mmCIF file of C-alpha atoms in Angstrom:
data_model
loop_
_atom_site.group_PDB
_atom_site.id
_atom_site.type_symbol
_atom_site.label_atom_id
_atom_site.label_comp_id
_atom_site.label_asym_id
_atom_site.label_seq_id
_atom_site.Cartn_x
_atom_site.Cartn_y
_atom_site.Cartn_z
ATOM 1 C CA MET A 1 0.000 0.000 0.000
ATOM 2 C CA THR A 2 1.415 3.399 -0.920
ATOM 3 C CA TRP A 3 1.375 6.277 1.558
ATOM 4 C CA GLN A 4 -1.386 7.938 -0.509
ATOM 5 C CA GLU A 5 -3.488 4.758 -0.470
ATOM 6 C CA PHE A 6 -2.932 4.479 3.279
ATOM 7 C CA THR A 7 -4.022 8.041 4.043
ATOM 8 C CA ASP A 8 -6.982 7.729 1.654
ATOM 9 C CA GLU A 9 -8.159 4.648 3.558
ATOM 10 C CA TYR A 10 -7.558 5.812 7.131
ATOM 11 C CA SER A 11 -8.330 9.528 6.897
ATOM 12 C CA ARG A 12 -11.101 9.575 4.346
ATOM 13 C CA GLY A 13 -14.112 11.755 4.948
ATOM 14 C CA GLY A 14 -17.477 10.537 6.018
ATOM 15 C CA THR A 15 -20.614 11.834 7.626
ATOM 16 C CA ILE A 16 -18.650 14.293 9.789
ATOM 17 C CA ARG A 17 -16.547 16.948 8.081
ATOM 18 C CA LEU A 18 -14.450 19.502 9.956
ATOM 19 C CA GLY A 19 -14.788 23.026 8.585
ATOM 20 C CA SER A 20 -12.730 24.963 11.119
ATOM 21 C CA PHE A 21 -11.142 24.452 14.527
ATOM 22 C CA SER A 22 -9.554 26.958 16.885
ATOM 23 C CA ALA A 23 -8.185 26.829 20.415
ATOM 24 C CA VAL A 24 -7.546 29.753 22.759
ATOM 25 C CA PRO A 25 -6.115 29.625 26.280
ATOM 26 C CA CYS A 26 -8.441 30.308 29.190
ATOM 27 C CA SER A 27 -8.113 30.201 32.963
ATOM 28 C CA GLY A 28 -6.702 27.279 34.902
ATOM 29 C CA ASP A 29 -4.431 25.931 32.150
ATOM 30 C CA LEU A 30 -7.490 25.063 30.040
ATOM 31 C CA VAL A 31 -8.279 25.860 26.433
ATOM 32 C CA GLU A 32 -11.549 26.808 24.816
ATOM 33 C CA CYS A 33 -11.940 25.131 21.463
ATOM 34 C CA ARG A 34 -14.480 25.985 18.787
ATOM 35 C CA ALA A 35 -15.276 23.798 15.816
ATOM 36 C CA THR A 36 -17.517 24.162 12.811
ATOM 37 C CA LEU A 37 -18.707 20.765 11.621
ATOM 38 C CA ALA A 38 -20.822 19.569 8.738
ATOM 39 C CA ILE A 39 -22.769 16.447 9.585
ATOM 40 C CA ALA A 40 -24.579 15.094 6.545
ATOM 41 C CA ASP A 41 -26.262 18.294 5.258
ATOM 42 C CA ARG A 42 -26.265 20.211 8.586
ATOM 43 C CA ILE A 43 -23.624 22.762 9.506
ATOM 44 C CA MET A 44 -23.123 23.450 13.201
ATOM 45 C CA SER A 45 -20.723 25.185 15.540
ATOM 46 C CA ARG A 46 -19.746 23.729 18.886
ATOM 47 C CA SER A 47 -17.340 24.692 21.648
ATOM 48 C CA ALA A 48 -15.808 22.957 24.634
ATOM 49 C CA VAL A 49 -13.378 23.815 27.416
ATOM 50 C CA ALA A 50 -10.851 21.123 28.302
ATOM 51 C CA ALA A 51 -7.241 20.511 29.303
ATOM 52 C CA GLY A 52 -6.254 20.506 25.614
ATOM 53 C CA PRO A 53 -7.549 20.337 22.053
ATOM 54 C CA VAL A 54 -7.823 16.518 22.105
ATOM 55 C CA GLY A 55 -10.096 16.584 25.152
ATOM 56 C CA ALA A 56 -12.160 19.419 23.701
ATOM 57 C CA MET A 57 -12.615 17.732 20.317
ATOM 58 C CA THR A 58 -13.518 14.460 22.042
ATOM 59 C CA SER A 59 -16.203 16.359 23.966
ATOM 60 C CA ILE A 60 -17.489 18.065 20.813
ATOM 61 C CA LEU A 61 -17.727 14.726 18.985
ATOM 62 C CA TYR A 62 -19.593 13.234 21.944
ATOM 63 C CA ASP A 63 -22.038 16.177 21.868
ATOM 64 C CA VAL A 64 -22.859 15.543 18.203
ATOM 65 C CA GLY A 65 -23.435 11.813 18.756
ATOM 66 C CA ALA A 66 -20.064 10.458 17.653
ATOM 67 C CA PRO A 67 -18.300 9.390 20.863
ATOM 68 C CA VAL A 68 -14.671 8.329 20.485
ATOM 69 C CA GLN A 69 -12.217 6.999 23.030
ATOM 70 C CA ILE A 70 -8.510 6.960 22.251
ATOM 71 C CA VAL A 71 -6.883 3.595 22.945
ATOM 72 C CA ARG A 72 -3.482 4.306 21.344
ATOM 73 C CA LEU A 73 -1.787 7.366 19.904
ATOM 74 C CA HIS A 74 1.364 7.474 17.793
ATOM 75 C CA GLN A 75 2.857 10.518 16.087
ATOM 76 C CA ARG A 76 5.633 11.174 13.647
ATOM 77 C CA VAL A 77 6.645 13.720 11.050
ATOM 78 C CA VAL A 78 6.038 12.459 7.512
ATOM 79 C CA ASP A 79 6.886 14.586 4.471
ATOM 80 C CA GLY A 80 7.095 17.726 6.643
ATOM 81 C CA LEU A 81 3.675 17.245 8.253
ATOM 82 C CA VAL A 82 2.842 15.958 11.716
ATOM 83 C CA THR A 83 0.964 12.692 11.323
ATOM 84 C CA THR A 84 -1.131 11.219 14.136
ATOM 85 C CA PHE A 85 -2.178 7.576 14.179
ATOM 86 C CA LEU A 86 -5.061 6.832 16.572
ATOM 87 C CA LEU A 87 -6.666 3.591 17.597
ATOM 88 C CA CYS A 88 -10.194 4.722 18.449
ATOM 89 C CA GLU A 89 -12.919 2.804 20.220
ATOM 90 C CA HIS A 90 -16.648 2.998 20.922
ATOM 91 C CA ASP A 91 -18.899 0.272 22.343
ATOM 92 C CA GLY A 92 -16.148 -2.334 22.000
ATOM 93 C CA ARG A 93 -15.502 -1.577 18.318
ATOM 94 C CA GLN A 94 -12.071 -0.290 17.346
ATOM 95 C CA ALA A 95 -10.775 1.479 14.260
ATOM 96 C CA TRP A 96 -7.425 2.969 13.304
ATOM 97 C CA ALA A 97 -7.452 6.486 11.893
ATOM 98 C CA VAL A 98 -4.839 8.946 10.714
ATOM 99 C CA GLY A 99 -4.733 12.734 10.603
ATOM 100 C CA GLU A 100 -2.184 15.195 9.304
ATOM 101 C CA GLY A 101 -1.482 18.805 10.202
ATOM 102 C CA ALA A 102 1.069 21.540 10.608
ATOM 103 C CA SER A 103 1.025 20.943 14.394
ATOM 104 C CA SER A 104 0.406 18.040 16.743
ATOM 105 C CA ASP A 105 -2.924 19.537 17.826
ATOM 106 C CA GLU A 106 -4.112 19.923 14.237
ATOM 107 C CA ALA A 107 -3.088 16.368 13.338
ATOM 108 C CA ASN A 108 -4.786 15.014 16.475
ATOM 109 C CA VAL A 109 -8.070 16.782 15.719
ATOM 110 C CA HIS A 110 -8.079 15.514 12.116
ATOM 111 C CA ALA A 111 -7.350 11.973 13.332
ATOM 112 C CA LEU A 112 -10.201 12.164 15.863
ATOM 113 C CA VAL A 113 -12.674 13.190 13.166
ATOM 114 C CA ALA A 114 -11.407 10.397 10.904
ATOM 115 C CA GLY A 115 -11.756 7.934 13.794
ATOM 116 C CA ALA A 116 -15.322 9.066 14.482
ATOM 117 C CA ASN A 117 -16.172 8.596 10.800
ATOM 118 C CA ARG A 118 -14.612 5.139 10.678
ATOM 119 C CA LEU A 119 -16.516 4.059 13.803
ATOM 120 C CA LEU A 120 -19.789 5.457 12.436
ATOM 121 C CA GLU A 121 -19.133 3.602 9.187
ATOM 122 C CA SER A 122 -18.643 0.341 11.096
ATOM 123 C CA ASP A 123 -21.910 1.033 12.967
ATOM 124 C CA ARG A 124 -23.784 1.241 9.670
ATOM 125 C CA ALA A 125 -22.081 -1.867 8.309
ATOM 126 C CA GLY A 126 -23.031 -3.795 11.439
ATOM 127 C CA VAL A 127 -19.399 -4.681 12.178
#
């Protein structure tokens, strides 16, 4: 499998599409994150306060009905981009996902969305 085939398989879009994501520091070493998501044909904005962008995005995904737990996380720099590999889980089902970004936080958020999509896909397939 080529790198392109790999990223196409493990980061492909699905029902949930991330339009924008931002994180700003707030009190108590927390961050407030805002995301604009498209779910099917609905566009919505959500925000969450957490210890970091991963926690906030996990909360946002939970709020929109796509809960994801991270079982494993690996990161490396590939072709100048940070690449995050996540093993995600929900209700005993697991799926690997990958996300890329200019920073670790950006790669993590993209991987979380990919993981949510892969888990939703397995829900529909009855896996």
